[in-house]
Amino acid sequence: MYSPLLVKPMRDELTGIGFRELTTAEEVDQWMAEKEGTALLVINSVCGCAAGMARPGVRLALEHPARPQRLATVFAGQDAEATARARGYFADIPPSSPSMALFKDGELVYFVPRHRIEGRDAEAVAQDLRAAFDQYCA
Amino acid sequence: MGTFHQGKHALHGITVVVGTAGDELYVGRCDDVDERLVVLLDVAVHRPEDGEASAWLERAARFGVWPEHRRLAIDRQRVTSIRPLGEISP
C-alpha cells in the first residue's frame, strides 16, 4: 500500500471539487441508498497510467452546466472495504481503477472503465463525461 | 501512450488487444513487448470455440474483461496485431 502522504494529494484532487470520500462499506451503502437524481462515483487510483488523467478529466467535466447532483469517491488499493462494497453495486462489470460510474435514480447508466482513460488526455476524458452528463443529467 | 517506465515498451501500462495467428484474442494490460515476447498482466483470452470474437471484443471495449491469467507471455512470432483496447469503439 502506498504511503498516505503520497496518496493525500490524489484524494484532495477530488474532495477539493466537491466529492465526498467514502472510506467504509457503511458510508458506501448510505450514499448508494439515496436513489433519487443523478450521482457520479469515481473509483480513484494511484495508477499513473490512467488516474493522472482521470482526476483532471473529471474536474473539467464538472465545469459543464449539466452535471450529476451527487459526487462521491472511493480509493482503490487504499480503502479496500469501501471499494469492494462500491463495486458490488455494479458487480457484473469487471473491476478496474480508475473508473467512473454514473447512476440515475439508483440505476447504473454509464460506466467508464480504466482502459477508456489510459493514454488519453484530460480533455478527451472530460468530453466523454460531458456527453454522458448531457444525456442523463440535463 | 503508456507511462514511459524506463526500459519498458511504449505500451507499458495500457490495456491492449493482442491478435494471434492461432485465432486467439488476448486482452490484458501490457507489461512489455520485445522481439521475443508480448507480456500481459490480468489477461482474458477469447478462443474460436468461445463464439463470436466481435461480440466478446465489443463487451470488452465497453466494460473491460475478467482476468483469467495474472501474467501471460505470448510468443511474438504468433502475434499478428497489438492495439489499445481503448481505441475500439464500444
Coordinates of C-alpha atoms in Angstrom, one line a residue:
Chain A
M1 CA 0.0 0.0 0.0
Y2 CA 1.2 3.5 -0.8
S3 CA 2.0 6.0 1.9
P4 CA -1.0 8.1 2.9
L5 CA 1.3 11.1 2.4
L6 CA 1.7 10.2 -1.3
V7 CA -2.0 9.5 -1.7
K8 CA -3.4 12.5 0.0
P9 CA -3.0 14.9 -2.9
M10 CA -4.8 12.4 -5.1
R11 CA -7.6 12.3 -2.7
D12 CA -7.6 16.1 -2.4
E13 CA -7.9 16.5 -6.1
L14 CA -11.4 15.1 -5.9
T15 CA -12.6 16.2 -2.5
G16 CA -11.4 19.7 -3.4
I17 CA -14.0 19.8 -6.2
G18 CA -16.9 18.6 -4.1
F19 CA -16.5 14.8 -4.0
R20 CA -17.5 13.1 -0.7
E21 CA -14.9 10.5 0.1
L22 CA -16.4 7.1 1.2
T23 CA -13.9 5.1 3.3
T24 CA -16.1 2.4 4.8
A25 CA -18.7 -0.1 3.5
E26 CA -21.3 1.6 5.6
E27 CA -20.6 5.0 4.1
V28 CA -20.9 3.5 0.6
D29 CA -24.3 1.9 1.5
Q30 CA -25.6 5.1 2.9
W31 CA -24.5 7.1 -0.1
M32 CA -26.0 4.5 -2.5
A33 CA -29.2 4.3 -0.5
E34 CA -30.2 7.7 -1.8
K35 CA -31.5 6.8 -5.2
E36 CA -33.2 9.9 -6.4
G37 CA -31.4 12.0 -9.0
T38 CA -28.0 11.6 -10.6
A39 CA -24.8 10.6 -8.9
L40 CA -21.2 10.1 -10.0
L41 CA -19.0 7.6 -8.2
V42 CA -15.3 7.8 -9.1
I43 CA -13.0 4.9 -8.1
N44 CA -9.8 6.7 -7.6
S45 CA -6.4 5.1 -8.0
V46 CA -2.7 5.8 -7.7
C47 CA -2.0 4.3 -11.1
G48 CA -0.1 6.8 -13.2
C49 CA -1.1 5.1 -16.5
A50 CA -4.7 6.4 -16.2
A51 CA -5.5 8.1 -12.9
G52 CA -3.3 11.1 -13.7
M53 CA -5.7 11.9 -16.5
A54 CA -8.9 10.7 -14.8
R55 CA -9.0 13.2 -12.0
P56 CA -8.3 16.3 -14.2
G57 CA -10.8 14.9 -16.7
V58 CA -13.5 14.7 -14.0
R59 CA -12.7 18.2 -12.9
L60 CA -13.0 19.6 -16.4
A61 CA -16.2 17.7 -17.0
L62 CA -17.8 19.1 -13.8
E63 CA -17.5 22.6 -15.2
H64 CA -20.2 21.6 -17.7
P65 CA -23.7 23.0 -17.0
A66 CA -25.2 19.5 -17.0
R67 CA -23.6 17.6 -14.1
P68 CA -24.5 14.9 -11.6
Q69 CA -26.2 16.1 -8.4
R70 CA -24.1 14.0 -6.0
L71 CA -20.4 13.1 -6.2
A72 CA -18.5 10.5 -4.2
T73 CA -15.3 8.6 -4.5
V74 CA -13.6 5.5 -3.1
F75 CA -9.9 4.9 -3.3
A76 CA -8.9 1.5 -4.8
G77 CA -5.8 0.0 -3.1
Q78 CA -6.3 2.2 -0.1
D79 CA -9.8 1.9 1.2
A80 CA -10.3 -1.8 0.3
E81 CA -13.6 -2.3 2.1
A82 CA -15.3 0.7 0.7
T83 CA -14.0 -0.1 -2.8
A84 CA -15.2 -3.7 -2.7
R85 CA -18.7 -2.5 -1.5
A86 CA -18.9 0.1 -4.2
R87 CA -18.0 -2.4 -6.9
G88 CA -20.8 -4.6 -5.5
Y89 CA -23.3 -2.1 -6.9
F90 CA -22.1 -3.0 -10.4
A91 CA -20.9 -6.5 -9.8
D92 CA -21.3 -7.7 -13.4
I93 CA -18.7 -5.2 -14.6
P94 CA -15.0 -6.3 -14.3
P95 CA -13.2 -4.3 -11.6
S96 CA -10.8 -1.6 -12.9
S97 CA -9.3 1.5 -11.4
P98 CA -9.6 4.3 -12.0
S99 CA -13.1 4.0 -13.3
M100 CA -16.3 6.0 -13.0
A101 CA -19.9 5.1 -12.6
L102 CA -22.9 7.3 -13.3
F103 CA -26.2 6.5 -11.7
K104 CA -29.6 7.9 -12.4
D105 CA -32.4 7.2 -9.8
G106 CA -30.2 4.4 -8.4
E107 CA -29.6 2.7 -11.7
L108 CA -26.1 2.5 -13.4
V109 CA -26.5 4.3 -16.7
Y110 CA -22.9 4.9 -17.8
F111 CA -19.5 3.4 -16.9
V112 CA -16.0 4.5 -17.8
P113 CA -13.5 1.6 -17.3
R114 CA -9.8 2.2 -16.9
H115 CA -8.9 1.3 -20.5
R116 CA -11.1 4.2 -21.8
I117 CA -8.9 6.6 -19.7
E118 CA -5.4 5.2 -20.4
G119 CA -3.4 7.0 -22.9
R120 CA -5.9 9.8 -23.3
D121 CA -5.6 13.4 -22.1
A122 CA -7.9 15.0 -19.6
E123 CA -9.9 16.9 -22.2
A124 CA -10.8 13.6 -24.0
V125 CA -11.9 12.0 -20.8
A126 CA -13.9 15.1 -20.0
Q127 CA -15.6 15.0 -23.4
D128 CA -16.9 11.5 -22.8
L129 CA -18.2 12.5 -19.4
R130 CA -19.9 15.7 -20.7
A131 CA -21.7 13.7 -23.3
A132 CA -23.0 11.3 -20.6
F133 CA -23.9 14.3 -18.4
D134 CA -25.9 15.8 -21.3
Q135 CA -27.7 12.5 -21.8
Y136 CA -28.5 11.7 -18.2
C137 CA -28.1 14.8 -16.0
A138 CA -29.6 17.6 -18.2
Chain B
M1 CA 1.0 6.4 -24.9
G2 CA 1.9 4.4 -21.8
T3 CA 3.8 5.7 -18.8
F4 CA 7.3 5.6 -20.2
H5 CA 8.7 3.4 -17.4
Q6 CA 12.4 3.1 -18.1
G7 CA 13.3 0.1 -20.3
K8 CA 9.7 -0.8 -21.0
H9 CA 7.8 -0.7 -24.3
A10 CA 5.7 2.4 -25.0
L11 CA 2.5 0.4 -24.5
H12 CA 3.5 -0.5 -20.9
G13 CA 0.5 0.1 -18.6
I14 CA -2.0 0.2 -21.4
T15 CA -4.8 -2.3 -21.8
V16 CA -4.3 -3.9 -25.3
V17 CA -5.9 -6.4 -27.6
V18 CA -3.4 -8.9 -29.0
G19 CA -4.4 -10.8 -32.1
T20 CA -2.6 -14.1 -32.9
A21 CA -2.1 -16.4 -35.9
G22 CA -3.8 -19.1 -33.8
D23 CA -7.1 -17.0 -33.8
E24 CA -6.9 -16.5 -30.0
L25 CA -7.5 -12.9 -28.9
Y26 CA -6.0 -11.7 -25.7
V27 CA -7.0 -8.6 -23.7
G28 CA -4.7 -7.5 -20.9
R29 CA -2.5 -4.8 -19.5
C30 CA 0.7 -4.6 -21.4
D31 CA 3.8 -5.1 -19.3
D32 CA 6.3 -5.2 -22.0
V33 CA 6.9 -6.1 -25.7
D34 CA 10.3 -7.2 -27.1
E35 CA 11.5 -9.2 -30.1
R36 CA 10.6 -12.5 -28.4
L37 CA 7.5 -11.9 -26.2
V38 CA 4.5 -9.9 -25.5
V39 CA 3.9 -9.9 -21.8
L40 CA 0.4 -9.1 -20.5
L41 CA -1.0 -8.8 -17.0
D42 CA -4.6 -9.5 -15.9
V43 CA -5.3 -11.3 -19.1
A44 CA -8.6 -12.6 -20.6
V45 CA -8.5 -15.0 -23.6
H46 CA -11.0 -15.5 -26.4
R47 CA -10.7 -18.8 -28.3
P48 CA -12.5 -19.6 -31.5
E49 CA -14.7 -22.1 -29.7
D50 CA -15.9 -19.3 -27.3
G51 CA -18.1 -17.9 -30.1
E52 CA -18.2 -14.6 -31.9
A53 CA -14.9 -12.7 -31.3
S54 CA -16.5 -9.4 -32.3
A55 CA -19.2 -9.6 -29.6
W56 CA -16.6 -10.6 -27.0
L57 CA -14.4 -7.7 -28.1
E58 CA -17.3 -5.2 -28.1
R59 CA -18.2 -6.2 -24.5
A60 CA -14.5 -5.9 -23.5
A61 CA -14.3 -2.5 -25.1
R62 CA -17.4 -1.3 -23.2
F63 CA -16.7 -2.7 -19.7
G64 CA -13.3 -4.4 -19.6
V65 CA -12.5 -8.1 -19.0
W66 CA -12.5 -10.6 -16.2
P67 CA -8.9 -11.8 -16.0
E68 CA -8.1 -15.5 -16.3
H69 CA -4.3 -15.1 -16.0
R70 CA -2.4 -12.9 -13.7
R71 CA 0.5 -12.8 -16.2
L72 CA 0.9 -14.3 -19.6
A73 CA 3.8 -14.3 -22.1
I74 CA 2.8 -14.7 -25.8
D75 CA 5.4 -15.7 -28.3
R76 CA 5.9 -12.7 -30.5
Q77 CA 6.0 -14.8 -33.7
R78 CA 2.4 -15.7 -33.1
V79 CA 1.3 -12.1 -32.7
T80 CA -0.4 -10.5 -35.7
S81 CA -1.6 -7.3 -34.1
I82 CA -1.4 -5.3 -30.9
R83 CA -3.7 -2.3 -30.3
P84 CA -5.0 -0.4 -27.3
L85 CA -8.5 -1.6 -26.2
G86 CA -9.5 2.0 -25.7
E87 CA -9.2 2.6 -29.5
I88 CA -12.1 0.2 -30.1
S89 CA -15.4 1.9 -30.1
P90 CA -17.8 0.1 -27.7

